[in-house]
CSV table of C-alpha atoms and ligand atoms in Angstrom, one decimal:
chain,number,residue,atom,x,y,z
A,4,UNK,CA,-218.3,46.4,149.1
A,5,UNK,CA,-215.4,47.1,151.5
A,6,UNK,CA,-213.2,44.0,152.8
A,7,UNK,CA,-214.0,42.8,155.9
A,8,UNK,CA,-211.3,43.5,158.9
A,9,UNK,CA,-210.0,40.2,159.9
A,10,UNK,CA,-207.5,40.1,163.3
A,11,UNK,CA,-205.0,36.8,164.2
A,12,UNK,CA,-202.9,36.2,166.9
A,13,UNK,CA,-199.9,33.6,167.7
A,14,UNK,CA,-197.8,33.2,170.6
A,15,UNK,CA,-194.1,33.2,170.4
A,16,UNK,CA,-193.6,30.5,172.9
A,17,UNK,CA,-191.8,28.1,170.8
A,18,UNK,CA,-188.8,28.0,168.5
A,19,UNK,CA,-190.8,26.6,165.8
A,20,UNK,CA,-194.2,26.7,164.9
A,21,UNK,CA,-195.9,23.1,164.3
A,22,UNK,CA,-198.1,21.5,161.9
A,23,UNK,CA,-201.3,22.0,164.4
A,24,UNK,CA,-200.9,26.2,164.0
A,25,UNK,CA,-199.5,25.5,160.4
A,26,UNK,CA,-202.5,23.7,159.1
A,27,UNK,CA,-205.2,24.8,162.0
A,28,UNK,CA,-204.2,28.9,162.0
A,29,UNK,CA,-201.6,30.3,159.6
A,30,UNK,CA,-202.4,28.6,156.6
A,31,UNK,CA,-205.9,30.5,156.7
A,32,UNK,CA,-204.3,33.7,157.4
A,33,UNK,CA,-202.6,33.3,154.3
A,34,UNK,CA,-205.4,33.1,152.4
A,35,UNK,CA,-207.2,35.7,154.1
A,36,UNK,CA,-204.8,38.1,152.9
A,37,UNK,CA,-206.4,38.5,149.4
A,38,UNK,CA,-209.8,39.5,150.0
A,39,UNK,CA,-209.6,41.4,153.9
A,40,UNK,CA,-208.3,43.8,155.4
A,41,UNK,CA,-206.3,41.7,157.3
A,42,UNK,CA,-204.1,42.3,160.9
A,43,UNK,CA,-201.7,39.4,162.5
A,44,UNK,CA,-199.8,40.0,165.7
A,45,UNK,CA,-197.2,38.2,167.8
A,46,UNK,CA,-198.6,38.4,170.8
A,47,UNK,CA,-195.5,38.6,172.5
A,48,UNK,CA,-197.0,40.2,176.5
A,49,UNK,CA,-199.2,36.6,176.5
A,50,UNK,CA,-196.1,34.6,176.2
A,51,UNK,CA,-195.5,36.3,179.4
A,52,UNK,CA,-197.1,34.1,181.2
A,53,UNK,CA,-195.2,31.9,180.6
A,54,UNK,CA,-191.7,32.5,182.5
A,55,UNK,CA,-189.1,32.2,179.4
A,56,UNK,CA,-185.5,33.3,179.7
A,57,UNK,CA,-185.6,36.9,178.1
A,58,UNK,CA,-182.8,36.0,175.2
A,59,UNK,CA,-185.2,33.1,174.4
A,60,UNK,CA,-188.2,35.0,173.7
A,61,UNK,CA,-186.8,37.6,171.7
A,62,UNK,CA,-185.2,34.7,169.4
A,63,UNK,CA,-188.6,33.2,169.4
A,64,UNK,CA,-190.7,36.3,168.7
A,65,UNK,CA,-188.2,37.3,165.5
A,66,UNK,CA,-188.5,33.7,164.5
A,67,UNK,CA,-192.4,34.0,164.7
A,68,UNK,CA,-192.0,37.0,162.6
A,69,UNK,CA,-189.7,35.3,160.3
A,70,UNK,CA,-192.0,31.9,160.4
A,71,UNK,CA,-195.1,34.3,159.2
A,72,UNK,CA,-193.1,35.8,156.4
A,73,UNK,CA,-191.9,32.6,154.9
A,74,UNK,CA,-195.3,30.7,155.2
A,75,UNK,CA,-196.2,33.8,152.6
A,76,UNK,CA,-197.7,36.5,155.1
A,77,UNK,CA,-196.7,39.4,153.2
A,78,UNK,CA,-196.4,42.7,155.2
A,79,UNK,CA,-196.9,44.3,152.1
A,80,UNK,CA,-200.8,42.9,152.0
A,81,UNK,CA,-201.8,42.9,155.8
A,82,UNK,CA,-200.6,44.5,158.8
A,83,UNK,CA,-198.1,42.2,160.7
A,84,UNK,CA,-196.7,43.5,163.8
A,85,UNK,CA,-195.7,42.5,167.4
A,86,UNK,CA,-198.1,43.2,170.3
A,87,UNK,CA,-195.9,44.5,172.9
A,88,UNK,CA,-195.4,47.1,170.0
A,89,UNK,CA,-199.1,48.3,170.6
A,90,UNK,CA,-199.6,50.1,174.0
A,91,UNK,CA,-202.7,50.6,173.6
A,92,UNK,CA,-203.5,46.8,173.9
A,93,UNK,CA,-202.5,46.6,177.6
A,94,UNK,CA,-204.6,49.7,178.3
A,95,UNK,CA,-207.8,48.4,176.8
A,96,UNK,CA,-207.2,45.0,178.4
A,97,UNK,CA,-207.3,46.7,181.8
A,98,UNK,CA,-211.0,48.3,181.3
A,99,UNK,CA,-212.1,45.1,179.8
A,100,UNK,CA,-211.0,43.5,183.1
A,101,UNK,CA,-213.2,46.3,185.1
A,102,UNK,CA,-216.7,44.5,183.0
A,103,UNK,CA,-215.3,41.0,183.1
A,104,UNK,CA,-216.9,38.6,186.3
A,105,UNK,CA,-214.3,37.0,188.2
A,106,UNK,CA,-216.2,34.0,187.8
A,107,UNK,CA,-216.5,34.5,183.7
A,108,UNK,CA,-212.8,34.7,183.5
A,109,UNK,CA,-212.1,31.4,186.0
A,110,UNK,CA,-214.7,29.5,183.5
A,111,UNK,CA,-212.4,29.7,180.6
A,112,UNK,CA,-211.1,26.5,179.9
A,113,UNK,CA,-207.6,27.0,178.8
A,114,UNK,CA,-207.1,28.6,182.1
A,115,UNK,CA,-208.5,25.5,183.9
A,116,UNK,CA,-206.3,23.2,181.9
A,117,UNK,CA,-203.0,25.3,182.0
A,118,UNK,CA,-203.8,26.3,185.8
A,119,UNK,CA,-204.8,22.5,186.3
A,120,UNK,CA,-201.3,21.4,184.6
A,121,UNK,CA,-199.1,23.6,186.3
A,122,UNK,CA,-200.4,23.6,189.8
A,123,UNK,CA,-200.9,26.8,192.4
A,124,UNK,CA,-197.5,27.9,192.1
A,125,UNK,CA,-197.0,28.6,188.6
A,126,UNK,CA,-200.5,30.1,187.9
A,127,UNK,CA,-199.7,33.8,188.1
A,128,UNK,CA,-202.6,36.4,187.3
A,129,UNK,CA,-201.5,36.8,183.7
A,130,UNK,CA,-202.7,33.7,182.6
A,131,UNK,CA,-206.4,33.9,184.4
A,132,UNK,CA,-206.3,37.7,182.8
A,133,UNK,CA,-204.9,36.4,179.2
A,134,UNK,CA,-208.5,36.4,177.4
A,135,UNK,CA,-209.1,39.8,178.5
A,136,UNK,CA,-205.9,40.4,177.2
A,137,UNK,CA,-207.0,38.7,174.0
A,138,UNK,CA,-210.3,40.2,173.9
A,139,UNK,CA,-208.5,43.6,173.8
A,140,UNK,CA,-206.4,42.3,170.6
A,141,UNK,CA,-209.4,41.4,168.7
A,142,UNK,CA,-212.1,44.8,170.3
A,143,UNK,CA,-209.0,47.3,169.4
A,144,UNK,CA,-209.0,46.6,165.2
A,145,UNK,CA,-212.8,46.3,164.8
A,146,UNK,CA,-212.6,42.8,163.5
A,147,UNK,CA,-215.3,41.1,162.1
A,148,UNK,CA,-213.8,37.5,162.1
A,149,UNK,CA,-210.8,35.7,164.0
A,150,UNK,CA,-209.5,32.9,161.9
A,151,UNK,CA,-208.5,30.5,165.1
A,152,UNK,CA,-208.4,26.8,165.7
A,153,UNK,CA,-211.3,25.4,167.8
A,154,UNK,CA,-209.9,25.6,171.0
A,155,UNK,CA,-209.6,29.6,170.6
A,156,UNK,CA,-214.0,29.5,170.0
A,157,UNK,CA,-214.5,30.2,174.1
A,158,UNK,CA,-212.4,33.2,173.9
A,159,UNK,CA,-213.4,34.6,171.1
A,160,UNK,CA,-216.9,34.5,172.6
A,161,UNK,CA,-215.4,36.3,175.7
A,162,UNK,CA,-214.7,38.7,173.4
A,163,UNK,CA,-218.2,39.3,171.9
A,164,UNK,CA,-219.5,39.6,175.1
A,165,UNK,CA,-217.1,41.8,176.8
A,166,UNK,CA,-217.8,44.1,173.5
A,167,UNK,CA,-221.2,44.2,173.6
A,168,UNK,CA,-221.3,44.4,177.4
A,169,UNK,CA,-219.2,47.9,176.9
A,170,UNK,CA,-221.2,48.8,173.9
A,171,UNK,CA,-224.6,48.5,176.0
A,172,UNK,CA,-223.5,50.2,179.1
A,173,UNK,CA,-221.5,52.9,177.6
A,174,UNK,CA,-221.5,53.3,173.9
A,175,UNK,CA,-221.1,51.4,170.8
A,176,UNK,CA,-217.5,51.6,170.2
A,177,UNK,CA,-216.9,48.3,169.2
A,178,UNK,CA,-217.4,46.0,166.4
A,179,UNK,CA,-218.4,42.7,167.5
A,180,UNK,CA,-216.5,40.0,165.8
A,181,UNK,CA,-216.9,36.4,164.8
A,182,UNK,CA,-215.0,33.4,165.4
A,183,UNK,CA,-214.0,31.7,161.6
A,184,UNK,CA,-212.7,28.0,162.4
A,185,UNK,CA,-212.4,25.8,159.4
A,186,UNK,CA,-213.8,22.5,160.5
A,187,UNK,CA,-211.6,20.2,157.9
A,188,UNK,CA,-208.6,21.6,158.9
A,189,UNK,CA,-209.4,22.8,162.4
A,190,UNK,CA,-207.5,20.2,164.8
A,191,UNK,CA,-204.6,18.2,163.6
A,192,UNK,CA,-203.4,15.8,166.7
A,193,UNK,CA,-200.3,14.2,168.2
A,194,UNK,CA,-199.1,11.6,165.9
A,195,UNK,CA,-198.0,9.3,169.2
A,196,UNK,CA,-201.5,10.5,171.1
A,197,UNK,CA,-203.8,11.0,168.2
A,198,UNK,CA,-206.6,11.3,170.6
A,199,UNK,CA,-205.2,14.5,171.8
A,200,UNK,CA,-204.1,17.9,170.0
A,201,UNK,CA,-200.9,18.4,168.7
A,202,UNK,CA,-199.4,21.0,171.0
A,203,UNK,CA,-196.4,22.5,172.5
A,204,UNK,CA,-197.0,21.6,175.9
A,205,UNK,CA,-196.8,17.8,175.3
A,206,UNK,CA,-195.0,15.5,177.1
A,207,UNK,CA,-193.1,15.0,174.6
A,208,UNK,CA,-192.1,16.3,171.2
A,209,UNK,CA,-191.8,13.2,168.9
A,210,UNK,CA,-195.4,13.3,168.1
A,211,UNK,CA,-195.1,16.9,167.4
A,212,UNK,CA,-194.2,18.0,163.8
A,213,UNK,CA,-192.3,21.6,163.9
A,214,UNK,CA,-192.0,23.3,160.5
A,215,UNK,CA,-188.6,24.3,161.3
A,216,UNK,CA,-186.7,20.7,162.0
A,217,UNK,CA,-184.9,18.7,159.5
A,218,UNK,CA,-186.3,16.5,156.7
A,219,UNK,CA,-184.8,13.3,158.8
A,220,UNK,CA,-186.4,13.9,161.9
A,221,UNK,CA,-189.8,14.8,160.8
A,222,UNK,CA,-189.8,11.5,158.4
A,223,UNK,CA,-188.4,9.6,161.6
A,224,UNK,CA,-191.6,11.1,163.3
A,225,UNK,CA,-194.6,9.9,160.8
A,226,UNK,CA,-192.7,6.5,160.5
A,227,UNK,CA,-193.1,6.0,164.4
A,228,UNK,CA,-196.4,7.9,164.5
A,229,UNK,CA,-199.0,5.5,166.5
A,230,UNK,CA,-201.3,3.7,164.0
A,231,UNK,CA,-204.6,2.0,165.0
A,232,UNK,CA,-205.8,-2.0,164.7
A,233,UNK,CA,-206.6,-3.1,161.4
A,234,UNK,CA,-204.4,-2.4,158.5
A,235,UNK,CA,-207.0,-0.2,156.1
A,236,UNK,CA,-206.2,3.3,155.1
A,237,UNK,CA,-209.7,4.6,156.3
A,238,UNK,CA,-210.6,7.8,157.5
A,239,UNK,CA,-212.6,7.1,160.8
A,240,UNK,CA,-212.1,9.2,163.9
A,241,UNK,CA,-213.0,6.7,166.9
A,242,UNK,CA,-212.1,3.6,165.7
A,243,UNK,CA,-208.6,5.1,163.5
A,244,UNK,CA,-208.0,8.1,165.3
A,245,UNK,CA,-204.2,7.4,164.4
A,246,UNK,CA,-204.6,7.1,160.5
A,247,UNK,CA,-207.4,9.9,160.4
A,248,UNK,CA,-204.8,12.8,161.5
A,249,UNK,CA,-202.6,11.4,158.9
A,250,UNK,CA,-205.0,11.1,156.4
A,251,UNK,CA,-205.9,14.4,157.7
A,252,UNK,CA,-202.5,15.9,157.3
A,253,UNK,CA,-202.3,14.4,153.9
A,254,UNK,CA,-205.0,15.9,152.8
A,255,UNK,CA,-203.9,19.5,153.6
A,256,UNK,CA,-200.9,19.4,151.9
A,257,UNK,CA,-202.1,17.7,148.7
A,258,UNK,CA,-205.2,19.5,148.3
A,259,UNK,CA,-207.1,15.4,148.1
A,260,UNK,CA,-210.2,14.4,149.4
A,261,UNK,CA,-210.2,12.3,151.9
A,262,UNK,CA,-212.1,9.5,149.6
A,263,UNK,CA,-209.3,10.4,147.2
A,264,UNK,CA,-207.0,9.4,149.7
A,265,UNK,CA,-208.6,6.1,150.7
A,266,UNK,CA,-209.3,5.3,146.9
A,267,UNK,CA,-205.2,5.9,146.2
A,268,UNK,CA,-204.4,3.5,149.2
A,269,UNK,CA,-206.9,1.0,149.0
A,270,UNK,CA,-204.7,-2.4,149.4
A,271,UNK,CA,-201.7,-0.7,150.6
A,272,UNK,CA,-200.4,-1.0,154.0
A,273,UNK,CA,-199.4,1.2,156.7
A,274,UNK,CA,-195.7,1.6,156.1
A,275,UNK,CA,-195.9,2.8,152.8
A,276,UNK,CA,-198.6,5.6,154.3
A,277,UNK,CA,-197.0,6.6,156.8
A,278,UNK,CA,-193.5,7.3,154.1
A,279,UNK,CA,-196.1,9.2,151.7
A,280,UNK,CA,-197.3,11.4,154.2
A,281,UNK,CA,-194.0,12.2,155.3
A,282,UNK,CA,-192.4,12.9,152.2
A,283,UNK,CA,-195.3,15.2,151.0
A,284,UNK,CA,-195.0,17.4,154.8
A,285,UNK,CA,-191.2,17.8,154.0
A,286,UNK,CA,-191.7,18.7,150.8
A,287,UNK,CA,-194.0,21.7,151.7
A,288,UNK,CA,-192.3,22.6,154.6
A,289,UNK,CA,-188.4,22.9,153.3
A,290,UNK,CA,-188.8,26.2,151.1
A,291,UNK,CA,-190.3,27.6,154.4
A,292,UNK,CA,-187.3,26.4,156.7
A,293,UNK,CA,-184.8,27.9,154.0
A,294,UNK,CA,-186.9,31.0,154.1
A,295,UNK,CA,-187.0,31.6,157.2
A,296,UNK,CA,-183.3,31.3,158.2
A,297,UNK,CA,-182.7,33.6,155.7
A,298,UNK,CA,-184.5,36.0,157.0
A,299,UNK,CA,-183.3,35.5,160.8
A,300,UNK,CA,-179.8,36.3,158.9
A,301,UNK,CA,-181.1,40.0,159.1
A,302,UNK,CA,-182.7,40.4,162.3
A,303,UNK,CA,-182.8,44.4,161.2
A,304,UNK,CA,-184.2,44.1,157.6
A,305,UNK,CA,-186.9,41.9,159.3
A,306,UNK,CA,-187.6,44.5,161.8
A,307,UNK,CA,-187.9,46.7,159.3
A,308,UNK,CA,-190.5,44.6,157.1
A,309,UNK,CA,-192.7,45.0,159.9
A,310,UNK,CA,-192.2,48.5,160.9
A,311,UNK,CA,-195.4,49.9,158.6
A,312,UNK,CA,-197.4,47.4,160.2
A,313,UNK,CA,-197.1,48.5,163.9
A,314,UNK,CA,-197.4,52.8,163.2
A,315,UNK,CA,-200.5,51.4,160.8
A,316,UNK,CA,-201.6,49.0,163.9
A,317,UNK,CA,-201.0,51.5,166.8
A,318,UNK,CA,-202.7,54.4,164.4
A,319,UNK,CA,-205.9,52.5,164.7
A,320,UNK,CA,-205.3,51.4,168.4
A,321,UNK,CA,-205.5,54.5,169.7
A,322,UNK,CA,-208.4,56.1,167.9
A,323,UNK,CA,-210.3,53.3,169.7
A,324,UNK,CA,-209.1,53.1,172.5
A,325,UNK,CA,-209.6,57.4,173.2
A,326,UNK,CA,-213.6,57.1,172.2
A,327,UNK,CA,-213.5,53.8,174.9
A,328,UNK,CA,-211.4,56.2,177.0
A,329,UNK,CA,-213.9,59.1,176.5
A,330,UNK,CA,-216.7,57.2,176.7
A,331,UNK,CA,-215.6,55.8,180.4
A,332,UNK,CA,-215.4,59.6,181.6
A,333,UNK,CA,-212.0,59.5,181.4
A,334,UNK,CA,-210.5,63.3,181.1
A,335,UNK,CA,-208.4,63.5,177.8
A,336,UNK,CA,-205.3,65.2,178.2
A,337,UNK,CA,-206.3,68.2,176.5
B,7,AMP,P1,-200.9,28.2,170.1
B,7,AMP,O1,-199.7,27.8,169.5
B,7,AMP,O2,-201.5,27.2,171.0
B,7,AMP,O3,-200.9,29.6,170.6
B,7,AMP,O4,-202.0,28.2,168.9
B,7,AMP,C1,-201.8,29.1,167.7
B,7,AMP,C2,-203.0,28.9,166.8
B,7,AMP,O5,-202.9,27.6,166.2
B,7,AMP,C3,-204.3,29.0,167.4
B,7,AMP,O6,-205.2,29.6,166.6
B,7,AMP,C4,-204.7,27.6,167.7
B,7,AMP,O7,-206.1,27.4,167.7
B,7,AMP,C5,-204.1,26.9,166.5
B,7,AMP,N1,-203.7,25.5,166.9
B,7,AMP,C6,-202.8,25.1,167.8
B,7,AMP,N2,-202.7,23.8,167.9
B,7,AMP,C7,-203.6,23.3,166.9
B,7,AMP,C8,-203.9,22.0,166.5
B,7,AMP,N3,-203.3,20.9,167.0
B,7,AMP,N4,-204.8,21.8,165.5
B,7,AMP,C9,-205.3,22.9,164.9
B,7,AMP,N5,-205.1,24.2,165.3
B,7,AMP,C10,-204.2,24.4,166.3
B,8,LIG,N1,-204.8,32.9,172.5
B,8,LIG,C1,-204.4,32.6,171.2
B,8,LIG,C2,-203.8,31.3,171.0
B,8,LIG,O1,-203.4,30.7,172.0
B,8,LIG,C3,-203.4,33.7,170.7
B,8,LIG,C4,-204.1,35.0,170.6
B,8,LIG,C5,-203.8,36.1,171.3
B,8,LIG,C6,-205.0,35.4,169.6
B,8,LIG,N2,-204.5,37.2,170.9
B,8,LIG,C7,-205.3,36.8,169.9
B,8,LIG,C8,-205.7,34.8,168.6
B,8,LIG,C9,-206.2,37.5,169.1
B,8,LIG,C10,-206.6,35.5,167.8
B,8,LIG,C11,-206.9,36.9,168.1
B,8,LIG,O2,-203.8,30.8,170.0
């Protein structure tokens, strides 16, 4: 049976990737590698839409390199490479965009949130256009599944449709691929908003975990993270939405059932918890911080880990995109 093409993508937004992407995202890419044929891209062009001082993003996007590597995405098993890397990803987007409604693309709800957040001013067109964008990540490789976290599910269904809206009205070029979201694992929240994701764009950071800061703060954080009435460790998402993401967390790192988990703290309070869940994150999370400063050591080397990955990536970008190309009635260059 041949392995199944499986496509991923991460923004480079931040300096640090936190424990929502960690546990939600990359950990499944991980995995993934074994058995698939497996492609991963920092999707450098959607960070654009977010206006970042140019010497910040290209720290951030080697860092997200780095970050993969260390967190045991070998280059040697999948194709890792950096979108902007890939022409040929802007040049599908744009004849996606000619098939997609205006009205499909303003129904997305990321863009209603982010527009929402940042008001008229800050909403350029790149972030109403970003699923097309997306879609053109994902239609390019002729994935069959896109390991995301939940909230990723609308756009990967943009994508299925945009794909078989080409495929019926032109040819079948593309594959149409699958969303794969691992419901255990799929949302890890804010540990001071645990009704809420854990995300980048919070308020504020001390309910966010990053993989990259220091054992002291990130025990500081669980040890202030907002608990829930009561005092029993049980797992129940509307009443203990607080001890459930920890008891969620917990339970990714140390492989436990949740029952497992209850069972160990039956009696115990709170406090002690809180320090366990804590001490089990840093552990799991220092190798990858020492790894991946290493590697930022030799911003060249780590270029160069990832420079098979983009000829293999834009190889397979351009065969697509010249049948969509010739399939449009576009002239080839001859
Ligand atoms: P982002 O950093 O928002 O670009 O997300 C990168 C990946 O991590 C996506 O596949 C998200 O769905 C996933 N992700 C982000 N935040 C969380 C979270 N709090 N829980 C689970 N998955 C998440
Ligand atoms: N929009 C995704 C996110 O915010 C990132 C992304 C871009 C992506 N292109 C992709 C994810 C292609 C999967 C496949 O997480």
């Amino acid at each position: 049976m041949s392995k199944k093409r499986v496509l991923s993508g991460i923004q480079p937004t931040h300096n640090s990737f936190h424990l929502g992407n960690y546990l939600g995202a990359i950990k499944q890419w991980v995995e993934l590698q074994k058995d698939n044929d497996t492609f991963y891209c920092v999707v450098d062009l959607h960070a654009l839409t977010i206006e970042t001082d140019p010497k910040l993003l290209e720290n951030r996007t080697l860092l997200s390199v780095a970050q993969l590597i260390a967190i045991g995405i070998d280059p040697k098993l999948c194709t890792l490479f950096i979108q902007s890397h890939v022409p040929a990803h802007n040049q599908l987007a744009w004849v996606l965009e000619c098939i997609t409604g205006f009205g499909e693309a303003g129904r997305m709800t990321q863009f209603k949130d982010k527009s929402q957040k940042g008001g008229a001013d800050r909403t350029n067109v790149g972030l109403f256009t970003y699923p097309i964008l997306q879609a053109a990540d994902i239609l390019l490789y002729q994935a069959d599944f896109v390991p995301v976290g939940e909230d990723q599910r609308q756009h990967v269904e943009l994508t299925r449709d945009l794909g078989q809206r080409f495929n019926n009205k032109y040819k079948e070029v593309f594959n149409i691929p699958q969303p794969q979201i691992i419901k255990s694992l799929a949302k890890i929240n804010d540990l001071q908003d645990p009704n809420s994701k854990m995300s980048k764009s919070a308020a504020s950071m001390t309910g966010v975990v990053e993989l990259l800061e220091s054992a002291d703060t990130i025990i500081k954080k669980f040890k202030s993270s907002v608990t829930d009435a009561g005092k029993e460790i049980k797992f129940n998402e509307k009443e203990k939405p607080g001890i459930s993401n920890l008891i969620t967390i917990h339970s990714a790192f140390s492989g436990k059932s949740i029952n497992d988990i209850e069972n160990e703290f039956a009696g115990k309070g709170y406090g002690d918890f809180k320090l366990q869940v804590a001490e089990i994150v840093v552990e799991a999370l220092n190798p990858i911080r020492t790894r991946t400063l290493e590697l930022m050591d030799d911003k060249a080397e780590l270029l160069n880990m990832i420079k098979l990955g983009s000829e293999k990536a834009n190889l397979i970008a351009e065969k697509t995109l010249s049948e969509v190309y010739s399939a449009l009635g576009l002239i080839a260059k001859g």
